[in-house]
Coordinates of C-alpha atoms and ligand atoms in Angstrom, one line a residue:
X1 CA -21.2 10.6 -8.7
X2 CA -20.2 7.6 -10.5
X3 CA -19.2 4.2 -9.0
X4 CA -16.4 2.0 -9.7
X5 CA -15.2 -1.0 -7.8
X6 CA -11.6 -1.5 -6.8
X7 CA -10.5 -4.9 -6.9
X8 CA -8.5 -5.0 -3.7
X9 CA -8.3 -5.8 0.1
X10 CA -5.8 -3.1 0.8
X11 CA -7.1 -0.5 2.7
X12 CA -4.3 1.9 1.6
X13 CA -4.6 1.3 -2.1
X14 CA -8.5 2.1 -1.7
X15 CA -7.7 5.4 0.4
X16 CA -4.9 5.9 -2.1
X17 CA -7.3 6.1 -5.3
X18 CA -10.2 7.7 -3.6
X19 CA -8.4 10.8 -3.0
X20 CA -7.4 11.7 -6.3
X21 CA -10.9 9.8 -8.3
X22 CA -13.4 11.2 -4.9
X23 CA -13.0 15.0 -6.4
X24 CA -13.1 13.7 -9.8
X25 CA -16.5 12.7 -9.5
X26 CA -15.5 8.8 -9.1
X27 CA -16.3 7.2 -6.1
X28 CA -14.1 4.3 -5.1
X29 CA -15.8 1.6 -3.5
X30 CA -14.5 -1.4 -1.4
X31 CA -15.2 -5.3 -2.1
X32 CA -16.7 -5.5 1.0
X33 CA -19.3 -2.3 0.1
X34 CA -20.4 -4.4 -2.7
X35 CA -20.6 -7.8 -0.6
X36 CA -17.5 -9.5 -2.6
X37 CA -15.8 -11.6 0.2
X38 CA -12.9 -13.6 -0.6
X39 CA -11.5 -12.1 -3.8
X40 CA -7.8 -13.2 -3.4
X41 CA -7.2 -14.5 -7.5
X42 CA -3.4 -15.7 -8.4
X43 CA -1.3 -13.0 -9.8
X44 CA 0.0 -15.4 -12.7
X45 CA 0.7 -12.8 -15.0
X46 CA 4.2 -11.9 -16.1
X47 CA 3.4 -8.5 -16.6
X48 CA 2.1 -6.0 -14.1
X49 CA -0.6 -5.5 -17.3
X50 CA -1.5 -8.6 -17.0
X51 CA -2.2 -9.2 -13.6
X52 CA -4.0 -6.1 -13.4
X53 CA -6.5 -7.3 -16.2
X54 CA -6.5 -10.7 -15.0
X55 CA -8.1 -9.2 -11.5
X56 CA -10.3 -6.9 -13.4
X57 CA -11.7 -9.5 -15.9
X58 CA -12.6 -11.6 -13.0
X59 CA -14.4 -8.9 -11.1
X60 CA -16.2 -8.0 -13.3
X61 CA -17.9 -11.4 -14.2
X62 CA -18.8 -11.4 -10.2
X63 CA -20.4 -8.2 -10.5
X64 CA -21.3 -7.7 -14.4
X65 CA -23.2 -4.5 -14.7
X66 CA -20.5 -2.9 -12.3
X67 CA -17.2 -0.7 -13.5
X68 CA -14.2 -2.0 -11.9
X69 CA -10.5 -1.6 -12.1
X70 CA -7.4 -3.6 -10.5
X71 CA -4.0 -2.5 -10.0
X72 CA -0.8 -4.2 -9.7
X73 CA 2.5 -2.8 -8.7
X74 CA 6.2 -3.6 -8.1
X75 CA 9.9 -2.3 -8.4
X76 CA 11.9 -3.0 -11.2
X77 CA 15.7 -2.7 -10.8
X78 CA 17.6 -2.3 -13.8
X79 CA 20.8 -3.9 -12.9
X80 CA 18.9 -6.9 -11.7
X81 CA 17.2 -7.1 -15.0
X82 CA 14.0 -5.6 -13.7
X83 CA 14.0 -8.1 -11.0
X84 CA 12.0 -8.4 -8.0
X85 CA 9.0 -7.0 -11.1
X86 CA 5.8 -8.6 -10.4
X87 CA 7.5 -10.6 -7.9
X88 CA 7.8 -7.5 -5.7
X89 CA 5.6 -9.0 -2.9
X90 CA 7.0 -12.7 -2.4
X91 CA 10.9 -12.2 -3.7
X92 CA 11.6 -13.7 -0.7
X93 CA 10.5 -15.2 2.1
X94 CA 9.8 -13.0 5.1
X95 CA 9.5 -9.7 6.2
X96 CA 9.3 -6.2 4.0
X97 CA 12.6 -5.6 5.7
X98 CA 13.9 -9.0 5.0
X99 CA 13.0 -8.3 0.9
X100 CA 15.0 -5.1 0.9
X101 CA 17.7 -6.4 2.5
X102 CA 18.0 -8.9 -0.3
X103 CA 18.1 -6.2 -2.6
X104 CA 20.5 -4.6 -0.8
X105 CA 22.7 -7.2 -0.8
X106 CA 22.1 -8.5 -4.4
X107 CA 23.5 -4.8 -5.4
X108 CA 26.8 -4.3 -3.3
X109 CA 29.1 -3.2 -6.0
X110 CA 27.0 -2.4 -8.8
X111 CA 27.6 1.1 -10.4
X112 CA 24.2 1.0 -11.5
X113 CA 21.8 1.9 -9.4
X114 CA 18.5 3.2 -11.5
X115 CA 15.1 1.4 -10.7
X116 CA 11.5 2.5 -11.1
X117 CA 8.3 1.6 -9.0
X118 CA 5.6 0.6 -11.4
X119 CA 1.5 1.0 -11.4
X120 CA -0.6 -1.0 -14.0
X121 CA -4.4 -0.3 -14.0
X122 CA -7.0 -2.0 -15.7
X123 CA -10.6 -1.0 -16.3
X124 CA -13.8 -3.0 -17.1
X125 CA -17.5 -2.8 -17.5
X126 CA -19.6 -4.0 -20.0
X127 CA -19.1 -1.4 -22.5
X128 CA -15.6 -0.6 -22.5
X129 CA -12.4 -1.2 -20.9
X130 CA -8.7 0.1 -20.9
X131 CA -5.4 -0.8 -19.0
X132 CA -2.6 2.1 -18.7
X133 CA 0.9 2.1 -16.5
X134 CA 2.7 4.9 -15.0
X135 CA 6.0 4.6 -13.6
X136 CA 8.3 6.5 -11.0
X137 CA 12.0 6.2 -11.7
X138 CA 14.7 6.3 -8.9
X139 CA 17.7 4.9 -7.4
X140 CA 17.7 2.2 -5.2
X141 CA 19.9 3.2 -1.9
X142 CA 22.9 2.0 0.0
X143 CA 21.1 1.3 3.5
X144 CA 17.3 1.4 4.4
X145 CA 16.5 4.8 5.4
X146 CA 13.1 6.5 7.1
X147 CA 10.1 4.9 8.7
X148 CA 7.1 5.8 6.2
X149 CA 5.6 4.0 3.9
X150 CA 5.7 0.3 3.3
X151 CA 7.3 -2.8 0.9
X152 CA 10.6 -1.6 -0.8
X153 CA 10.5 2.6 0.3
X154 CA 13.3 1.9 2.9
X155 CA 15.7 1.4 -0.1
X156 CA 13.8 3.7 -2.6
X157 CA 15.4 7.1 -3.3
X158 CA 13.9 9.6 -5.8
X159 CA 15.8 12.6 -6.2
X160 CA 17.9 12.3 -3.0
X161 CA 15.2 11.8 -1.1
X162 CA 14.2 7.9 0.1
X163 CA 10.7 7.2 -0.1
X164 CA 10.8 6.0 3.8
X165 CA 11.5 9.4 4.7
X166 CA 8.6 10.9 2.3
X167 CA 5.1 12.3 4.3
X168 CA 2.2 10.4 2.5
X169 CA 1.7 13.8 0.6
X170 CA 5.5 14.2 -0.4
X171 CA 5.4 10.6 -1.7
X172 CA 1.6 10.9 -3.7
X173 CA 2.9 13.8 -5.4
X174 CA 5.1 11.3 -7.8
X175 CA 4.4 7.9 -6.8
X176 CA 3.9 5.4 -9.6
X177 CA 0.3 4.6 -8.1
X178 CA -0.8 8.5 -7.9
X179 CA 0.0 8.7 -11.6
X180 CA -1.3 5.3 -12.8
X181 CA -4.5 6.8 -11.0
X182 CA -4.6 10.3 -12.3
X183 CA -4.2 9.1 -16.1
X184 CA -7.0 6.9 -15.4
X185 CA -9.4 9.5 -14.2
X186 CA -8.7 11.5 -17.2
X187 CA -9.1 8.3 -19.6
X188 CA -12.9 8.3 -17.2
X189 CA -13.5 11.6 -18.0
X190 CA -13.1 10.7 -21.7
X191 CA -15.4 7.7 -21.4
X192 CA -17.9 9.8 -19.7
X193 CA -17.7 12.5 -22.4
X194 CA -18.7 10.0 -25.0
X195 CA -21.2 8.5 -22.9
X196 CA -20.0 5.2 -22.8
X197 CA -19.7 5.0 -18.3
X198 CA -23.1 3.6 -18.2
X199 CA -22.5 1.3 -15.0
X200 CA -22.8 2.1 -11.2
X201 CA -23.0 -0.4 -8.5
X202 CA -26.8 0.8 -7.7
X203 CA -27.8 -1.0 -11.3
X204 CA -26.7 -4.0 -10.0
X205 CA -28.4 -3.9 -7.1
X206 CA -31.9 -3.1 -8.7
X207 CA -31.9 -5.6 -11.1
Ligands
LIG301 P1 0.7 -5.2 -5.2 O1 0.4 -4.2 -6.2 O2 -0.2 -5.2 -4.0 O3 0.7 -6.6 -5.8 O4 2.2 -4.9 -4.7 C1 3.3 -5.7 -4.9 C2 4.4 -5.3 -4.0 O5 5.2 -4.3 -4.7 C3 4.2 -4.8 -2.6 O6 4.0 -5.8 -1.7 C4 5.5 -4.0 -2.3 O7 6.5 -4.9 -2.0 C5 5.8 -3.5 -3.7 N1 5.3 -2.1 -3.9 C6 4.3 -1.7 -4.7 N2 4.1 -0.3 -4.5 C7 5.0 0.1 -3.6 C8 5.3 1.3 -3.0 O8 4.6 2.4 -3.3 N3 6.2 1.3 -2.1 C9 7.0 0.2 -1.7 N4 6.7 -1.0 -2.2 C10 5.8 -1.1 -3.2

């Protein structure tokens, strides 16, 4: 089994990535399994890329002879030229309710209703490193609908079907996160094949 780190303190992005890495042969662990306390960096970037990278780079000098990868996610809406985007999490003040009720409102009579949920990923360790996206494109709704999931799926509808109303299983079958995750075990599995995934936290440990 190989270790990588996620760079996160969201237990539902960690539970998220260790089902589809766990029976790939990667196991996920926490911050707090590899005693990082109070990783909260800025998400300055202006890309979800970027953001990603920027909390992977500085993982990884905390914990050098680890692997680690960051995410960063959002919804872009095309008629609000791709806005809320990395500022999915603070477009407004408030509630999650309160953010797609903005959105809501900023798209009363607008014919256009396409948007996409987006996952960037970026891996580091010392010998190697990549960042990949995947995306999930839908429509953004007329009212908030279901009572599952989180952030924006009260307004997100993929194929008639919102994302509030999904089962956990329904929704990981296409969500932008799921596929950001499964392209990256298969760029692992690559890296592994060419014997370049040298790291794993125990290294650290011992030395
Ligand atoms: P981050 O990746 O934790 O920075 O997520 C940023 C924000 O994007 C979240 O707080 C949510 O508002 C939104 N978001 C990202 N992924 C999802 C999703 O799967 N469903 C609903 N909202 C999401």
């Amino acid at each position: 089994m190989r270790d990588i780190v996620l760079a996160t303190n969201n237990q539902g992005k960690l539970d998220e990535a260790r089902k589809i890495l766990l029976p790939r042969g990667y196991n996920v662990l926490s911050l707090k399994d590899v005693g990082v306390i109070n990783f909260n960096p800025e998400e300055i970037g202006e890309t979800f890329l970027d953001n990603a990278v920027l909390k992977a780079k500085l993982l990884l000098q905390l914990i050098p002879n680890s692997c680690v990868f960051a995410d960063d996610s959002g919804l872009e809406v095309e008629a609000l030229e791709d806005r809320p985007g990395v500022r999915s999490a603070r477009y407004c003040e408030g509630t999650d309710t309160d953010r797609c009720e903005k959105i809501l409102e900023e798209m009363q009579g607008k014919e256009n209703r396409k948007a996409a949920f987006v996952c960037s990923v970026a891996f580091y360790c010392k010998q190697v490193s990549f960042a990949l996206s995947a995306r999930c494109e839908g429509e953004i709704g007329t009212e908030m609908k279901g009572e599952n999931g989180f952030g924006y799926d009260p307004i997100f509808v993929r194929n008639g079907k919102c994302f509030g109303e999904m089962t956990q299983q329904e929704k990981n079958k296409c969500s932008h996160r799921a596929g950001a995750m499964l392209q990256m075990a298969n760029y692992l599995d690559d890296i592994v094949k060419k014997g370049l995934f040298l790291g794993s936290f125990e290294r650290d440990v011992r030395q």
